[in-house]
Amino acid sequence: MSDLGIEYAFRRFFDDHHADLSRLAYLVTGDPQAADDLAADAFVEVWRHWERVQAADSPVAYARGIVTNLARQWIRKQTRERSGLLRLGLLRRERGESDTPAVLDVRAALQRLPQRRRECVVLRYAFDVPEREVATILGISVGAVKSHTSRGAAQLSEFLRGMPLMMGGHHG
């Protein structure tokens, strides 16, 4: 394939999947700013490994794996920075915030799920990714995907206390 053909194929891949990957990063991190950056960083990686990506059974699954890993690293970094600031007393924990009977938004509820559960729930329900593909993306077994997804979904509906879960149909 010519350089032009390669560039064109990548550009098409970018156009087709950028919004999707940015949304995935957003649902995993909960941060719109970070989501765009992470999606951009993921495409840099995709371009660097373009031959491998194109050769993959599912190039988009490969890209989702990159986004998920970058999001995980970003969360770890935020957590470290935040706990450092908390220790220094520069950040106050919002006490009682969790006790307020405020209507919880799906995104807020997602943020309360443990990382793996959140990833599984987001990939399975928000992106309709098959269990086997989720297992590949996250590097865990299909059984683990099933248990994280069902526990995550149960926890999520508990957090949302009877609010209908409308993630599946919503695209933004």
mmCIF file of C-alpha atoms in Angstrom:
data_model
loop_
_atom_site.group_PDB
_atom_site.id
_atom_site.type_symbol
_atom_site.label_atom_id
_atom_site.label_comp_id
_atom_site.label_asym_id
_atom_site.label_seq_id
_atom_site.Cartn_x
_atom_site.Cartn_y
_atom_site.Cartn_z
ATOM 1 C CA MET A 1 0.000 0.000 0.000
ATOM 2 C CA SER A 2 1.340 3.460 -0.872
ATOM 3 C CA ASP A 3 2.103 6.044 1.820
ATOM 4 C CA LEU A 4 -0.921 7.958 0.599
ATOM 5 C CA GLY A 5 -3.119 4.869 0.887
ATOM 6 C CA ILE A 6 -1.846 4.194 4.404
ATOM 7 C CA GLU A 7 -2.506 7.782 5.434
ATOM 8 C CA TYR A 8 -5.969 7.696 3.893
ATOM 9 C CA ALA A 9 -6.846 4.440 5.684
ATOM 10 C CA PHE A 10 -5.668 5.890 8.998
ATOM 11 C CA ARG A 11 -7.601 9.105 8.414
ATOM 12 C CA ARG A 12 -10.771 7.116 7.713
ATOM 13 C CA PHE A 13 -10.208 5.068 10.867
ATOM 14 C CA PHE A 14 -9.731 8.308 12.809
ATOM 15 C CA ASP A 15 -12.904 9.877 11.391
ATOM 16 C CA ASP A 16 -14.935 6.724 12.012
ATOM 17 C CA HIS A 17 -13.789 6.110 15.589
ATOM 18 C CA HIS A 18 -12.591 9.360 17.157
ATOM 19 C CA ALA A 19 -15.937 10.311 18.753
ATOM 20 C CA ASP A 20 -16.462 6.752 19.997
ATOM 21 C CA LEU A 21 -13.007 6.501 21.585
ATOM 22 C CA SER A 22 -13.288 9.953 23.128
ATOM 23 C CA ARG A 23 -16.630 8.961 24.650
ATOM 24 C CA LEU A 24 -15.098 5.742 25.998
ATOM 25 C CA ALA A 25 -12.286 7.750 27.629
ATOM 26 C CA TYR A 26 -14.870 10.140 29.070
ATOM 27 C CA LEU A 27 -17.020 7.391 30.567
ATOM 28 C CA VAL A 28 -13.980 5.698 32.104
ATOM 29 C CA THR A 29 -12.359 8.882 33.492
ATOM 30 C CA GLY A 30 -15.391 11.141 33.973
ATOM 31 C CA ASP A 31 -13.302 14.076 32.755
ATOM 32 C CA PRO A 32 -14.214 15.677 29.392
ATOM 33 C CA GLN A 33 -10.888 17.490 29.063
ATOM 34 C CA ALA A 34 -8.876 14.364 29.772
ATOM 35 C CA ALA A 35 -11.085 12.326 27.435
ATOM 36 C CA ASP A 36 -10.133 14.389 24.381
ATOM 37 C CA ASP A 37 -6.455 14.295 25.319
ATOM 38 C CA LEU A 38 -6.555 10.545 25.921
ATOM 39 C CA ALA A 39 -8.331 9.914 22.617
ATOM 40 C CA ALA A 40 -5.696 12.021 20.845
ATOM 41 C CA ASP A 41 -2.876 10.167 22.629
ATOM 42 C CA ALA A 42 -4.499 6.863 21.701
ATOM 43 C CA PHE A 43 -4.518 7.830 18.017
ATOM 44 C CA VAL A 44 -0.825 8.708 18.242
ATOM 45 C CA GLU A 45 -0.267 5.142 19.494
ATOM 46 C CA VAL A 46 -2.584 3.719 16.833
ATOM 47 C CA TRP A 47 -0.611 5.546 14.136
ATOM 48 C CA ARG A 48 2.722 4.367 15.585
ATOM 49 C CA HIS A 49 1.498 0.759 15.435
ATOM 50 C CA TRP A 50 -0.743 1.169 12.397
ATOM 51 C CA GLU A 51 0.367 -2.046 10.669
ATOM 52 C CA ARG A 52 -0.330 -4.056 13.809
ATOM 53 C CA VAL A 53 -3.673 -2.284 14.327
ATOM 54 C CA GLN A 54 -4.810 -2.964 10.762
ATOM 55 C CA ALA A 55 -3.727 -6.595 11.031
ATOM 56 C CA ALA A 56 -5.721 -7.069 14.245
ATOM 57 C CA ASP A 57 -8.975 -9.062 14.136
ATOM 58 C CA SER A 58 -10.739 -5.913 15.279
ATOM 59 C CA PRO A 59 -8.765 -2.693 14.816
ATOM 60 C CA VAL A 60 -11.315 -0.771 16.884
ATOM 61 C CA ALA A 61 -10.927 -3.256 19.769
ATOM 62 C CA TYR A 62 -7.180 -2.679 19.596
ATOM 63 C CA ALA A 63 -7.758 1.082 19.780
ATOM 64 C CA ARG A 64 -10.231 0.675 22.656
ATOM 65 C CA GLY A 65 -7.586 -1.306 24.529
ATOM 66 C CA ILE A 66 -5.137 1.573 24.108
ATOM 67 C CA VAL A 67 -7.721 4.116 25.306
ATOM 68 C CA THR A 68 -8.612 1.979 28.324
ATOM 69 C CA ASN A 69 -4.949 1.588 29.307
ATOM 70 C CA LEU A 70 -4.269 5.307 28.922
ATOM 71 C CA ALA A 71 -7.389 6.101 30.963
ATOM 72 C CA ARG A 72 -6.233 3.703 33.686
ATOM 73 C CA GLN A 73 -2.808 5.404 33.828
ATOM 74 C CA TRP A 74 -4.479 8.824 33.933
ATOM 75 C CA ILE A 75 -6.723 7.763 36.840
ATOM 76 C CA ARG A 76 -3.752 6.374 38.781
ATOM 77 C CA LYS A 77 -1.881 9.647 38.295
ATOM 78 C CA GLN A 78 -4.920 11.718 39.403
ATOM 79 C CA THR A 79 -5.380 9.525 42.446
ATOM 80 C CA ARG A 80 -1.729 9.912 43.433
ATOM 81 C CA GLU A 81 -1.836 13.682 42.946
ATOM 82 C CA ARG A 82 -5.138 14.018 44.762
ATOM 83 C CA SER A 83 -4.058 11.963 47.767
ATOM 84 C CA GLY A 84 -0.838 13.995 47.912
ATOM 85 C CA LEU A 85 -2.866 17.225 47.967
ATOM 86 C CA LEU A 86 -5.239 15.776 50.568
ATOM 87 C CA ARG A 87 -2.296 14.874 52.788
ATOM 88 C CA LEU A 88 -0.980 18.418 52.465
ATOM 89 C CA GLY A 89 -4.410 19.711 53.429
ATOM 90 C CA LEU A 90 -4.701 21.626 50.158
ATOM 91 C CA LEU A 91 -7.825 19.759 49.144
ATOM 92 C CA ARG A 92 -10.747 19.195 51.459
ATOM 93 C CA ARG A 93 -12.823 16.084 51.034
ATOM 94 C CA GLU A 94 -16.402 17.068 50.384
ATOM 95 C CA ARG A 95 -17.930 15.622 53.526
ATOM 96 C CA GLY A 96 -21.554 14.624 53.476
ATOM 97 C CA GLU A 97 -21.692 14.965 49.724
ATOM 98 C CA SER A 98 -22.422 11.262 49.372
ATOM 99 C CA ASP A 99 -25.197 11.566 51.979
ATOM 100 C CA THR A 100 -27.149 14.236 50.122
ATOM 101 C CA PRO A 101 -30.293 12.761 48.619
ATOM 102 C CA ALA A 102 -29.381 14.376 45.312
ATOM 103 C CA VAL A 103 -30.495 12.652 42.173
ATOM 104 C CA LEU A 104 -27.470 10.767 40.927
ATOM 105 C CA ASP A 105 -26.458 11.098 37.368
ATOM 106 C CA VAL A 106 -25.254 7.945 35.577
ATOM 107 C CA ARG A 107 -21.787 9.456 35.140
ATOM 108 C CA ALA A 108 -21.497 10.262 38.839
ATOM 109 C CA ALA A 109 -22.635 6.741 39.693
ATOM 110 C CA LEU A 110 -20.122 5.277 37.220
ATOM 111 C CA GLN A 111 -17.340 7.176 38.965
ATOM 112 C CA ARG A 112 -18.204 5.370 42.196
ATOM 113 C CA LEU A 113 -17.688 1.936 40.685
ATOM 114 C CA PRO A 114 -14.319 0.235 41.095
ATOM 115 C CA GLN A 115 -12.155 0.690 37.996
ATOM 116 C CA ARG A 116 -12.544 -2.828 36.496
ATOM 117 C CA ARG A 117 -16.286 -2.889 37.017
ATOM 118 C CA ARG A 118 -16.618 0.555 35.469
ATOM 119 C CA GLU A 119 -14.572 -0.519 32.429
ATOM 120 C CA CYS A 120 -16.650 -3.671 31.961
ATOM 121 C CA VAL A 121 -19.988 -1.894 32.412
ATOM 122 C CA VAL A 122 -18.999 0.934 30.051
ATOM 123 C CA LEU A 123 -17.667 -1.386 27.335
ATOM 124 C CA ARG A 124 -20.575 -3.855 27.605
ATOM 125 C CA TYR A 125 -23.502 -1.456 28.007
ATOM 126 C CA ALA A 126 -22.435 1.883 26.580
ATOM 127 C CA PHE A 127 -20.507 0.401 23.645
ATOM 128 C CA ASP A 128 -22.176 -2.989 23.211
ATOM 129 C CA VAL A 129 -18.792 -4.714 23.059
ATOM 130 C CA PRO A 130 -19.116 -8.517 23.235
ATOM 131 C CA GLU A 131 -17.791 -10.205 26.415
ATOM 132 C CA ARG A 132 -14.952 -11.947 24.589
ATOM 133 C CA GLU A 133 -13.761 -8.651 23.109
ATOM 134 C CA VAL A 134 -13.970 -6.915 26.516
ATOM 135 C CA ALA A 135 -11.837 -9.740 27.920
ATOM 136 C CA THR A 136 -9.240 -9.130 25.205
ATOM 137 C CA ILE A 137 -9.268 -5.345 25.676
ATOM 138 C CA LEU A 138 -8.837 -5.579 29.448
ATOM 139 C CA GLY A 139 -6.589 -8.650 29.452
ATOM 140 C CA ILE A 140 -8.860 -10.667 31.757
ATOM 141 C CA SER A 141 -10.930 -13.839 31.356
ATOM 142 C CA VAL A 142 -14.468 -13.918 29.951
ATOM 143 C CA GLY A 143 -15.619 -15.185 33.360
ATOM 144 C CA ALA A 144 -14.069 -12.154 35.041
ATOM 145 C CA VAL A 145 -15.801 -9.882 32.513
ATOM 146 C CA LYS A 146 -19.140 -11.529 33.320
ATOM 147 C CA SER A 147 -18.723 -11.158 37.072
ATOM 148 C CA HIS A 148 -17.375 -7.568 36.921
ATOM 149 C CA THR A 149 -20.187 -6.605 34.555
ATOM 150 C CA SER A 150 -22.987 -8.134 36.604
ATOM 151 C CA ARG A 151 -21.627 -6.809 39.915
ATOM 152 C CA GLY A 152 -20.980 -3.413 38.347
ATOM 153 C CA ALA A 153 -24.468 -3.246 36.854
ATOM 154 C CA ALA A 154 -26.020 -4.257 40.187
ATOM 155 C CA GLN A 155 -23.963 -1.663 42.045
ATOM 156 C CA LEU A 156 -24.815 0.968 39.468
ATOM 157 C CA SER A 157 -28.543 0.343 39.704
ATOM 158 C CA GLU A 158 -28.209 0.447 43.494
ATOM 159 C CA PHE A 159 -26.495 3.851 43.211
ATOM 160 C CA LEU A 160 -29.169 5.055 40.843
ATOM 161 C CA ARG A 161 -31.923 3.698 43.102
ATOM 162 C CA GLY A 162 -34.550 2.808 40.575
ATOM 163 C CA MET A 163 -33.659 5.442 38.019
ATOM 164 C CA PRO A 164 -33.954 3.806 34.587
ATOM 165 C CA LEU A 165 -30.533 2.958 33.151
ATOM 166 C CA MET A 166 -30.562 4.685 29.784
ATOM 167 C CA MET A 167 -26.901 4.501 28.865
ATOM 168 C CA GLY A 168 -27.366 2.043 26.040
ATOM 169 C CA GLY A 169 -29.523 4.215 23.826
ATOM 170 C CA HIS A 170 -27.867 7.542 24.559
ATOM 171 C CA HIS A 171 -25.221 8.823 22.172
ATOM 172 C CA GLY A 172 -23.550 12.137 22.836
#
